[in-house]
mmCIF file with all atom_site columns, C-alpha atoms in Angstrom:
data_model
loop_
_atom_site.group_PDB
_atom_site.id
_atom_site.type_symbol
_atom_site.label_atom_id
_atom_site.label_alt_id
_atom_site.label_comp_id
_atom_site.label_asym_id
_atom_site.label_entity_id
_atom_site.label_seq_id
_atom_site.pdbx_PDB_ins_code
_atom_site.Cartn_x
_atom_site.Cartn_y
_atom_site.Cartn_z
_atom_site.occupancy
_atom_site.B_iso_or_equiv
_atom_site.pdbx_formal_charge
_atom_site.auth_seq_id
_atom_site.auth_comp_id
_atom_site.auth_asym_id
_atom_site.auth_atom_id
_atom_site.pdbx_PDB_model_num
ATOM 1  C CA . UNK A 1 1  ? 21.120 133.020 42.297 1.00 85.00 ? 1  UNK A CA 1
ATOM 2  C CA . UNK A 1 2  ? 19.616 135.020 39.621 1.00 90.00 ? 2  UNK A CA 1
ATOM 3  C CA . UNK A 1 3  ? 19.450 133.027 36.568 1.00 93.00 ? 3  UNK A CA 1
ATOM 4  C CA . UNK A 1 4  ? 16.597 132.480 33.635 1.00 95.00 ? 4  UNK A CA 1
ATOM 5  C CA . UNK A 1 5  ? 13.263 131.887 35.229 1.00 94.00 ? 5  UNK A CA 1
ATOM 6  C CA . UNK A 1 6  ? 14.320 133.441 38.776 1.00 95.00 ? 6  UNK A CA 1
ATOM 7  C CA . UNK A 1 7  ? 11.309 135.550 39.770 1.00 96.00 ? 7  UNK A CA 1
ATOM 8  C CA . UNK A 1 8  ? 13.054 139.595 40.533 1.00 97.00 ? 8  UNK A CA 1
ATOM 9  C CA . UNK A 1 9  ? 11.938 142.351 41.704 1.00 98.00 ? 9  UNK A CA 1
ATOM 10 C CA . UNK A 1 10 ? 13.822 145.644 39.840 1.00 97.00 ? 10 UNK A CA 1
ATOM 11 C CA . UNK A 1 11 ? 14.852 146.914 43.137 1.00 98.00 ? 11 UNK A CA 1
ATOM 12 C CA . UNK A 1 12 ? 16.845 149.601 41.704 1.00 97.00 ? 12 UNK A CA 1
ATOM 13 C CA . UNK A 1 13 ? 16.712 152.751 39.005 1.00 97.00 ? 13 UNK A CA 1
ATOM 14 C CA . UNK A 1 14 ? 20.032 152.629 37.199 1.00 97.00 ? 14 UNK A CA 1
ATOM 15 C CA . UNK A 1 15 ? 22.218 156.099 36.655 1.00 96.00 ? 15 UNK A CA 1
ATOM 16 C CA . UNK A 1 16 ? 21.830 155.609 33.060 1.00 96.00 ? 16 UNK A CA 1
ATOM 17 C CA . UNK A 1 17 ? 18.160 155.661 32.677 1.00 96.00 ? 17 UNK A CA 1
ATOM 18 C CA . UNK A 1 18 ? 18.307 159.625 33.543 1.00 96.00 ? 18 UNK A CA 1
ATOM 19 C CA . UNK A 1 19 ? 20.190 159.833 29.509 1.00 96.00 ? 19 UNK A CA 1
ATOM 20 C CA . UNK A 1 20 ? 17.076 158.496 27.769 1.00 95.00 ? 20 UNK A CA 1
ATOM 21 C CA . UNK A 1 21 ? 14.207 159.993 26.485 1.00 94.00 ? 21 UNK A CA 1
ATOM 22 C CA . UNK A 1 22 ? 10.675 160.737 27.872 1.00 93.00 ? 22 UNK A CA 1
ATOM 23 C CA . UNK A 1 23 ? 9.000  157.943 27.277 1.00 89.00 ? 23 UNK A CA 1
ATOM 24 C CA . UNK A 1 24 ? 11.812 155.316 27.659 1.00 90.00 ? 24 UNK A CA 1
ATOM 25 C CA . UNK A 1 25 ? 11.636 156.838 31.451 1.00 93.00 ? 25 UNK A CA 1
ATOM 26 C CA . UNK A 1 26 ? 8.897  156.202 32.292 1.00 92.00 ? 26 UNK A CA 1
ATOM 27 C CA . UNK A 1 27 ? 8.028  153.463 31.583 1.00 91.00 ? 27 UNK A CA 1
ATOM 28 C CA . UNK A 1 28 ? 11.285 152.404 33.779 1.00 94.00 ? 28 UNK A CA 1
ATOM 29 C CA . UNK A 1 29 ? 9.652  154.691 36.327 1.00 95.00 ? 29 UNK A CA 1
ATOM 30 C CA . UNK A 1 30 ? 6.915  152.314 36.228 1.00 95.00 ? 30 UNK A CA 1
ATOM 31 C CA . UNK A 1 31 ? 8.568  149.159 36.749 1.00 96.00 ? 31 UNK A CA 1
ATOM 32 C CA . UNK A 1 32 ? 10.295 149.450 39.528 1.00 97.00 ? 32 UNK A CA 1
ATOM 33 C CA . UNK A 1 33 ? 9.564  147.661 42.069 1.00 97.00 ? 33 UNK A CA 1
ATOM 34 C CA . UNK A 1 34 ? 7.482  145.492 40.520 1.00 97.00 ? 34 UNK A CA 1
ATOM 35 C CA . UNK A 1 35 ? 8.502  141.514 40.126 1.00 97.00 ? 35 UNK A CA 1
ATOM 36 C CA . UNK A 1 36 ? 8.960  140.190 36.811 1.00 95.00 ? 36 UNK A CA 1
ATOM 37 C CA . UNK A 1 37 ? 11.010 136.297 35.499 1.00 95.00 ? 37 UNK A CA 1
ATOM 38 C CA . UNK A 1 38 ? 13.842 136.591 34.084 1.00 96.00 ? 38 UNK A CA 1
ATOM 39 C CA . UNK A 1 39 ? 13.370 135.177 30.645 1.00 96.00 ? 39 UNK A CA 1
ATOM 40 C CA . UNK A 1 40 ? 16.453 134.639 29.295 1.00 96.00 ? 40 UNK A CA 1
ATOM 41 C CA . UNK A 1 41 ? 20.377 136.704 30.042 1.00 97.00 ? 41 UNK A CA 1
ATOM 42 C CA . UNK A 1 42 ? 21.447 137.709 26.417 1.00 97.00 ? 42 UNK A CA 1
ATOM 43 C CA . UNK A 1 43 ? 24.396 138.607 25.073 1.00 96.00 ? 43 UNK A CA 1
ATOM 44 C CA . UNK A 1 44 ? 25.872 140.805 26.996 1.00 96.00 ? 44 UNK A CA 1
ATOM 45 C CA . UNK A 1 45 ? 24.942 139.820 30.569 1.00 95.00 ? 45 UNK A CA 1
ATOM 46 C CA . UNK A 1 46 ? 21.980 141.271 31.146 1.00 96.00 ? 46 UNK A CA 1
ATOM 47 C CA . UNK A 1 47 ? 18.771 140.123 32.754 1.00 98.00 ? 47 UNK A CA 1
ATOM 48 C CA . UNK A 1 48 ? 15.997 140.652 30.255 1.00 97.00 ? 48 UNK A CA 1
ATOM 49 C CA . UNK A 1 49 ? 12.241 140.964 31.690 1.00 96.00 ? 49 UNK A CA 1
ATOM 50 C CA . UNK A 1 50 ? 9.180  140.644 29.921 1.00 92.00 ? 50 UNK A CA 1
ATOM 51 C CA . UNK A 1 51 ? 7.597  143.847 31.494 1.00 93.00 ? 51 UNK A CA 1
ATOM 52 C CA . UNK A 1 52 ? 4.803  143.589 28.422 1.00 90.00 ? 52 UNK A CA 1
ATOM 53 C CA . UNK A 1 53 ? 1.727  142.661 30.489 1.00 90.00 ? 53 UNK A CA 1
ATOM 54 C CA . UNK A 1 54 ? 2.048  145.492 32.185 1.00 89.00 ? 54 UNK A CA 1
ATOM 55 C CA . UNK A 1 55 ? 3.424  148.281 29.490 1.00 89.00 ? 55 UNK A CA 1
ATOM 56 C CA . UNK A 1 56 ? 2.272  147.485 26.320 1.00 85.00 ? 56 UNK A CA 1
ATOM 57 C CA . UNK A 1 57 ? -0.838 148.709 26.560 1.00 82.00 ? 57 UNK A CA 1
ATOM 58 C CA . UNK A 1 58 ? 0.010  151.377 28.701 1.00 82.00 ? 58 UNK A CA 1
ATOM 59 C CA . UNK A 1 59 ? 2.697  153.468 26.578 1.00 79.00 ? 59 UNK A CA 1
ATOM 60 C CA . UNK A 1 60 ? 2.625  150.878 23.339 1.00 74.00 ? 60 UNK A CA 1
ATOM 61 C CA . UNK A 1 61 ? 4.373  148.470 22.238 1.00 75.00 ? 61 UNK A CA 1
ATOM 62 C CA . UNK A 1 62 ? 4.728  144.943 21.572 1.00 79.00 ? 62 UNK A CA 1
ATOM 63 C CA . UNK A 1 63 ? 6.606  142.071 23.120 1.00 78.00 ? 63 UNK A CA 1
ATOM 64 C CA . UNK A 1 64 ? 8.590  144.644 25.693 1.00 83.00 ? 64 UNK A CA 1
ATOM 65 C CA . UNK A 1 65 ? 11.898 144.051 27.444 1.00 88.00 ? 65 UNK A CA 1
ATOM 66 C CA . UNK A 1 66 ? 14.088 145.861 30.284 1.00 94.00 ? 66 UNK A CA 1
ATOM 67 C CA . UNK A 1 67 ? 17.333 145.085 29.826 1.00 95.00 ? 67 UNK A CA 1
ATOM 68 C CA . UNK A 1 68 ? 18.983 145.355 33.427 1.00 97.00 ? 68 UNK A CA 1
ATOM 69 C CA . UNK A 1 69 ? 22.000 144.665 35.419 1.00 96.00 ? 69 UNK A CA 1
ATOM 70 C CA . UNK A 1 70 ? 21.235 141.593 37.855 1.00 96.00 ? 70 UNK A CA 1
ATOM 71 C CA . UNK A 1 71 ? 22.773 144.062 40.463 1.00 97.00 ? 71 UNK A CA 1
ATOM 72 C CA . UNK A 1 72 ? 19.495 146.267 40.221 1.00 98.00 ? 72 UNK A CA 1
ATOM 73 C CA . UNK A 1 73 ? 17.432 143.179 40.982 1.00 98.00 ? 73 UNK A CA 1
ATOM 74 C CA . UNK A 1 74 ? 16.361 141.826 43.706 1.00 97.00 ? 74 UNK A CA 1
ATOM 75 C CA . UNK A 1 75 ? 15.986 137.827 43.478 1.00 96.00 ? 75 UNK A CA 1
ATOM 76 C CA . UNK A 1 76 ? 11.882 136.903 45.271 1.00 94.00 ? 76 UNK A CA 1
ATOM 77 C CA . UNK A 1 77 ? 11.754 133.754 46.927 1.00 76.00 ? 77 UNK A CA 1
#
């Protein structure tokens, strides 16, 4: 069961990512297939993945995260 603290793989790209600005799409594309820890489930039921170690230096920003529905994630044993 996916919950805060679970390690997951970003397994499937959401269709709505295609509507994002190019730089945001590049971040999602870079993270696809990688594993992350779920930091929390936000008030909208989205899984918050801390992607900052992979993203901050490469794309800029600070403390970047992705917020995804659980259907796009696979739990890693």
